Amino acid sequence: MNIHEYQAKQLFAQAGIPIPLGKVATSKQQAMAIADSLGGAAWVVKAQIHAGGRGKAGGVQLLPSVAAVGEFAEKLLGTRLSTAQTDSVGLPIDSVLIEQPSPIQREFYLSLLVDRATQRLLFVASQAGGIDIETVAAKSPEKIITVSIQPVVGLQSYQCRHIGFALGLAMPQIGQLEKLMRKMYRLFKDKDASQVEINPLVETQQGELIALDVKMVFDDNALALHPDILAFKDPRQEDEKENIAQKFGLNYITLDGNIACMVNGAGLAMATMDLIKLNGGLPANFLDVGGGTNVEKVAEAFKLIVADPKVKAVLVNIFGGIVQCDVIAAGILAAVAQVHVTIPVVVRLEGTNAQAGRDLLRDSKMAVLAADDLTTAAAQVVDLARNAA
């Protein structure tokens, strides 16, 4: 789960990690009042959306007066911002963060994330802060510094010094960096995060290290343990269909193709999408209905699928282990009738009572095609989608 920058900074402040002074506003008047209360001669106004690249997209500005802060906030609020990390529609701006500007001497990148290859936490740092770290990694990989954390002993002082020296920090700043990294590490573990990123981490002209822009991502599977983090959830920043899917225990991710997939099991879903691609098609979604699926789940899944105007055909790929295939087939037919599905549906059933399930589909006289194997099903659904386009 993603959260807004201002929410992540609240967690940083609670953890004792230095951040700029600032508050969030949801109206022009509130933005002006915050700027006035912060004081100073200039303020930074930042659109709050779940995406990076806001500055390049016009969502961040340094403004010289309280009136200008209000005008820019009014311009942003209630609109949508499209960045390199969003689609062309962008994400809604419901709040803006007003901060005091920091006197920047140097900018760095620092993040903590899960390295799945080594199954450890990994600190990633770079002298090239303030820009896309993906660009730095692709064009100048030598500028990326990584430190892997051994889970038994945790973060060690020599690892902090290694990053500090690589960033070209003086000894006083390296001491600050170690304190900051230890707080990041503790925050990451305490809140079951999957990523904590500071970009940029700045050294001010006074020699202080401050987290100027921050991002936090959390493990969805651990949210039940952290009601305070779950309270940060902003459904307006997420795909509406994905939010609906969560209510019914469906794992759904919107993709760009026109062939909808309904599968039980994440691995089987990935294999299904691969075969669609192999046959020249494009999947419209990842949809895992789970091992113990039922008529209600299948019906809700079909509702999500047909709500997408891009979808021209549906491939249902179910392995009947926990639930028998003839029961699944009856559920599919009931769901298709209930939702009034009008686009072609290809169903591949395998497992217990698979033949009985296929026979039930073929005898139904509904527009549902029963395939004997997955390869045939993928080829069929690609042809149907192509002819319907």
mmCIF file of N, CA and C in Angstrom, residues 107-162:
data_model
loop_
_atom_site.group_PDB
_atom_site.id
_atom_site.type_symbol
_atom_site.label_atom_id
_atom_site.label_comp_id
_atom_site.label_asym_id
_atom_site.label_seq_id
_atom_site.Cartn_x
_atom_site.Cartn_y
_atom_site.Cartn_z
ATOM 1 N N GLU A 107 22.606 17.180 -2.771
ATOM 2 C CA GLU A 107 21.462 16.280 -2.769
ATOM 3 C C GLU A 107 21.932 14.841 -2.950
ATOM 4 N N PHE A 108 21.341 13.914 -2.175
ATOM 5 C CA PHE A 108 21.678 12.494 -2.253
ATOM 6 C C PHE A 108 20.392 11.674 -2.376
ATOM 7 N N TYR A 109 20.597 10.410 -2.697
ATOM 8 C CA TYR A 109 19.489 9.442 -2.720
ATOM 9 C C TYR A 109 19.770 8.387 -1.655
ATOM 10 N N LEU A 110 18.721 8.009 -0.889
ATOM 11 C CA LEU A 110 18.874 6.964 0.119
ATOM 12 C C LEU A 110 17.554 6.221 0.259
ATOM 13 N N SER A 111 17.608 4.899 0.158
ATOM 14 C CA SER A 111 16.391 4.110 0.340
ATOM 15 C C SER A 111 16.710 2.791 1.016
ATOM 16 N N LEU A 112 15.672 2.200 1.579
ATOM 17 C CA LEU A 112 15.750 0.880 2.211
ATOM 18 C C LEU A 112 14.621 0.049 1.634
ATOM 19 N N LEU A 113 14.959 -1.117 1.112
ATOM 20 C CA LEU A 113 13.950 -1.950 0.466
ATOM 21 C C LEU A 113 14.264 -3.422 0.657
ATOM 22 N N VAL A 114 13.355 -4.269 0.204
ATOM 23 C CA VAL A 114 13.528 -5.718 0.293
ATOM 24 C C VAL A 114 14.231 -6.198 -0.964
ATOM 25 N N ASP A 115 15.379 -6.843 -0.798
ATOM 26 C CA ASP A 115 16.099 -7.442 -1.916
ATOM 27 C C ASP A 115 15.676 -8.908 -2.002
ATOM 28 N N ARG A 116 14.799 -9.212 -2.948
ATOM 29 C CA ARG A 116 14.240 -10.565 -3.025
ATOM 30 C C ARG A 116 15.282 -11.593 -3.433
ATOM 31 N N ALA A 117 16.320 -11.159 -4.142
ATOM 32 C CA ALA A 117 17.355 -12.099 -4.588
ATOM 33 C C ALA A 117 18.112 -12.680 -3.401
ATOM 34 N N THR A 118 18.401 -11.840 -2.376
ATOM 35 C CA THR A 118 19.149 -12.309 -1.208
ATOM 36 C C THR A 118 18.265 -12.512 0.017
ATOM 37 N N GLN A 119 16.974 -12.132 -0.102
ATOM 38 C CA GLN A 119 16.024 -12.234 1.008
ATOM 39 C C GLN A 119 16.506 -11.436 2.225
ATOM 40 N N ARG A 120 17.045 -10.257 1.922
ATOM 41 C CA ARG A 120 17.515 -9.361 2.977
ATOM 42 C C ARG A 120 17.061 -7.938 2.690
ATOM 43 N N LEU A 121 17.148 -7.086 3.705
ATOM 44 C CA LEU A 121 16.922 -5.664 3.486
ATOM 45 C C LEU A 121 18.180 -5.057 2.885
ATOM 46 N N LEU A 122 17.980 -4.081 2.012
ATOM 47 C CA LEU A 122 19.090 -3.502 1.256
ATOM 48 C C LEU A 122 18.997 -1.986 1.297
ATOM 49 N N PHE A 123 20.059 -1.345 1.763
ATOM 50 C CA PHE A 123 20.172 0.104 1.646
ATOM 51 C C PHE A 123 20.759 0.423 0.270
ATOM 52 N N VAL A 124 20.141 1.379 -0.404
ATOM 53 C CA VAL A 124 20.628 1.846 -1.705
ATOM 54 C C VAL A 124 20.872 3.343 -1.587
ATOM 55 N N ALA A 125 22.050 3.794 -2.011
ATOM 56 C CA ALA A 125 22.400 5.214 -1.895
ATOM 57 C C ALA A 125 23.095 5.677 -3.166
ATOM 58 N N SER A 126 23.085 7.006 -3.367
ATOM 59 C CA SER A 126 23.765 7.573 -4.526
ATOM 60 C C SER A 126 24.022 9.055 -4.292
ATOM 61 N N GLN A 127 25.126 9.540 -4.849
ATOM 62 C CA GLN A 127 25.392 10.980 -4.839
ATOM 63 C C GLN A 127 24.459 11.721 -5.777
ATOM 64 N N ALA A 128 23.845 10.994 -6.710
ATOM 65 C CA ALA A 128 22.948 11.606 -7.700
ATOM 66 C C ALA A 128 21.527 11.616 -7.148
ATOM 67 N N GLY A 129 21.273 12.486 -6.189
ATOM 68 C CA GLY A 129 19.945 12.601 -5.607
ATOM 69 C C GLY A 129 19.100 13.619 -6.342
ATOM 70 N N GLY A 130 17.780 13.535 -6.138
ATOM 71 C CA GLY A 130 16.874 14.509 -6.721
ATOM 72 C C GLY A 130 16.406 14.182 -8.118
ATOM 73 N N ILE A 131 16.923 13.094 -8.714
ATOM 74 C CA ILE A 131 16.475 12.689 -10.049
ATOM 75 C C ILE A 131 16.073 11.223 -9.991
ATOM 76 N N ASP A 132 15.494 10.721 -11.089
ATOM 77 C CA ASP A 132 15.028 9.338 -11.120
ATOM 78 C C ASP A 132 16.189 8.385 -10.897
ATOM 79 N N ILE A 133 16.079 7.573 -9.834
ATOM 80 C CA ILE A 133 17.151 6.636 -9.519
ATOM 81 C C ILE A 133 17.262 5.559 -10.599
ATOM 82 N N GLU A 134 16.123 5.255 -11.292
ATOM 83 C CA GLU A 134 16.164 4.269 -12.369
ATOM 84 C C GLU A 134 17.067 4.747 -13.504
ATOM 85 N N THR A 135 17.023 6.051 -13.782
ATOM 86 C CA THR A 135 17.868 6.624 -14.832
ATOM 87 C C THR A 135 19.336 6.539 -14.441
ATOM 88 N N VAL A 136 19.619 6.832 -13.167
ATOM 89 C CA VAL A 136 20.994 6.746 -12.668
ATOM 90 C C VAL A 136 21.495 5.306 -12.774
ATOM 91 N N ALA A 137 20.659 4.355 -12.350
ATOM 92 C CA ALA A 137 21.063 2.941 -12.386
ATOM 93 C C ALA A 137 21.322 2.458 -13.802
ATOM 94 N N ALA A 138 20.531 2.961 -14.766
ATOM 95 C CA ALA A 138 20.681 2.523 -16.153
ATOM 96 C C ALA A 138 21.883 3.162 -16.840
ATOM 97 N N LYS A 139 22.092 4.460 -16.587
ATOM 98 C CA LYS A 139 23.134 5.184 -17.315
ATOM 99 C C LYS A 139 24.449 5.298 -16.552
ATOM 100 N N SER A 140 24.375 5.309 -15.224
ATOM 101 C CA SER A 140 25.595 5.449 -14.416
ATOM 102 C C SER A 140 25.555 4.498 -13.224
ATOM 103 N N PRO A 141 25.580 3.205 -13.473
ATOM 104 C CA PRO A 141 25.452 2.238 -12.377
ATOM 105 C C PRO A 141 26.566 2.354 -11.337
ATOM 106 N N GLU A 142 27.690 2.913 -11.717
ATOM 107 C CA GLU A 142 28.797 3.061 -10.769
ATOM 108 C C GLU A 142 28.457 4.059 -9.656
ATOM 109 N N LYS A 143 27.422 4.861 -9.859
ATOM 110 C CA LYS A 143 27.020 5.844 -8.848
ATOM 111 C C LYS A 143 26.079 5.259 -7.793
ATOM 112 N N ILE A 144 25.714 4.003 -7.955
ATOM 113 C CA ILE A 144 24.804 3.347 -7.008
ATOM 114 C C ILE A 144 25.607 2.570 -5.973
ATOM 115 N N ILE A 145 25.332 2.829 -4.691
ATOM 116 C CA ILE A 145 25.985 2.124 -3.593
ATOM 117 C C ILE A 145 24.936 1.278 -2.880
ATOM 118 N N THR A 146 25.248 0.017 -2.624
ATOM 119 C CA THR A 146 24.302 -0.855 -1.935
ATOM 120 C C THR A 146 24.962 -1.500 -0.718
ATOM 121 N N VAL A 147 24.166 -1.703 0.324
ATOM 122 C CA VAL A 147 24.616 -2.373 1.539
ATOM 123 C C VAL A 147 23.531 -3.353 1.961
ATOM 124 N N SER A 148 23.867 -4.624 2.040
ATOM 125 C CA SER A 148 22.918 -5.667 2.420
ATOM 126 C C SER A 148 22.978 -5.899 3.927
ATOM 127 N N ILE A 149 21.801 -5.960 4.573
ATOM 128 C CA ILE A 149 21.728 -6.085 6.027
ATOM 129 C C ILE A 149 21.543 -7.550 6.428
ATOM 130 N N GLN A 150 22.495 -8.086 7.186
ATOM 131 C CA GLN A 150 22.366 -9.437 7.716
ATOM 132 C C GLN A 150 21.295 -9.423 8.805
ATOM 133 N N PRO A 151 20.201 -10.199 8.645
ATOM 134 C CA PRO A 151 19.070 -10.073 9.570
ATOM 135 C C PRO A 151 19.367 -10.422 11.016
ATOM 136 N N VAL A 152 20.353 -11.258 11.264
ATOM 137 C CA VAL A 152 20.655 -11.655 12.650
ATOM 138 C C VAL A 152 21.332 -10.515 13.411
ATOM 139 N N VAL A 153 22.281 -9.846 12.773
ATOM 140 C CA VAL A 153 23.042 -8.793 13.465
ATOM 141 C C VAL A 153 22.488 -7.399 13.202
ATOM 142 N N GLY A 154 21.690 -7.229 12.134
ATOM 143 C CA GLY A 154 21.109 -5.930 11.837
ATOM 144 C C GLY A 154 22.105 -4.957 11.226
ATOM 145 N N LEU A 155 21.696 -3.698 11.133
ATOM 146 C CA LEU A 155 22.533 -2.654 10.537
ATOM 147 C C LEU A 155 23.762 -2.393 11.403
ATOM 148 N N GLN A 156 24.929 -2.370 10.777
ATOM 149 C CA GLN A 156 26.191 -2.176 11.486
ATOM 150 C C GLN A 156 26.775 -0.784 11.192
ATOM 151 N N SER A 157 27.536 -0.265 12.148
ATOM 152 C CA SER A 157 28.115 1.070 12.013
ATOM 153 C C SER A 157 29.034 1.169 10.801
ATOM 154 N N TYR A 158 29.808 0.120 10.533
ATOM 155 C CA TYR A 158 30.743 0.184 9.411
ATOM 156 C C TYR A 158 29.990 0.305 8.078
ATOM 157 N N GLN A 159 28.766 -0.243 8.026
ATOM 158 C CA GLN A 159 27.972 -0.126 6.805
ATOM 159 C C GLN A 159 27.503 1.309 6.591
ATOM 160 N N CYS A 160 27.141 1.968 7.678
ATOM 161 C CA CYS A 160 26.752 3.384 7.588
ATOM 162 C C CYS A 160 27.939 4.237 7.162
ATOM 163 N N ARG A 161 29.123 3.932 7.727
ATOM 164 C CA ARG A 161 30.323 4.687 7.348
ATOM 165 C C ARG A 161 30.662 4.457 5.881
ATOM 166 N N HIS A 162 30.473 3.215 5.419
ATOM 167 C CA HIS A 162 30.751 2.897 4.013
ATOM 168 C C HIS A 162 29.907 3.772 3.090
#
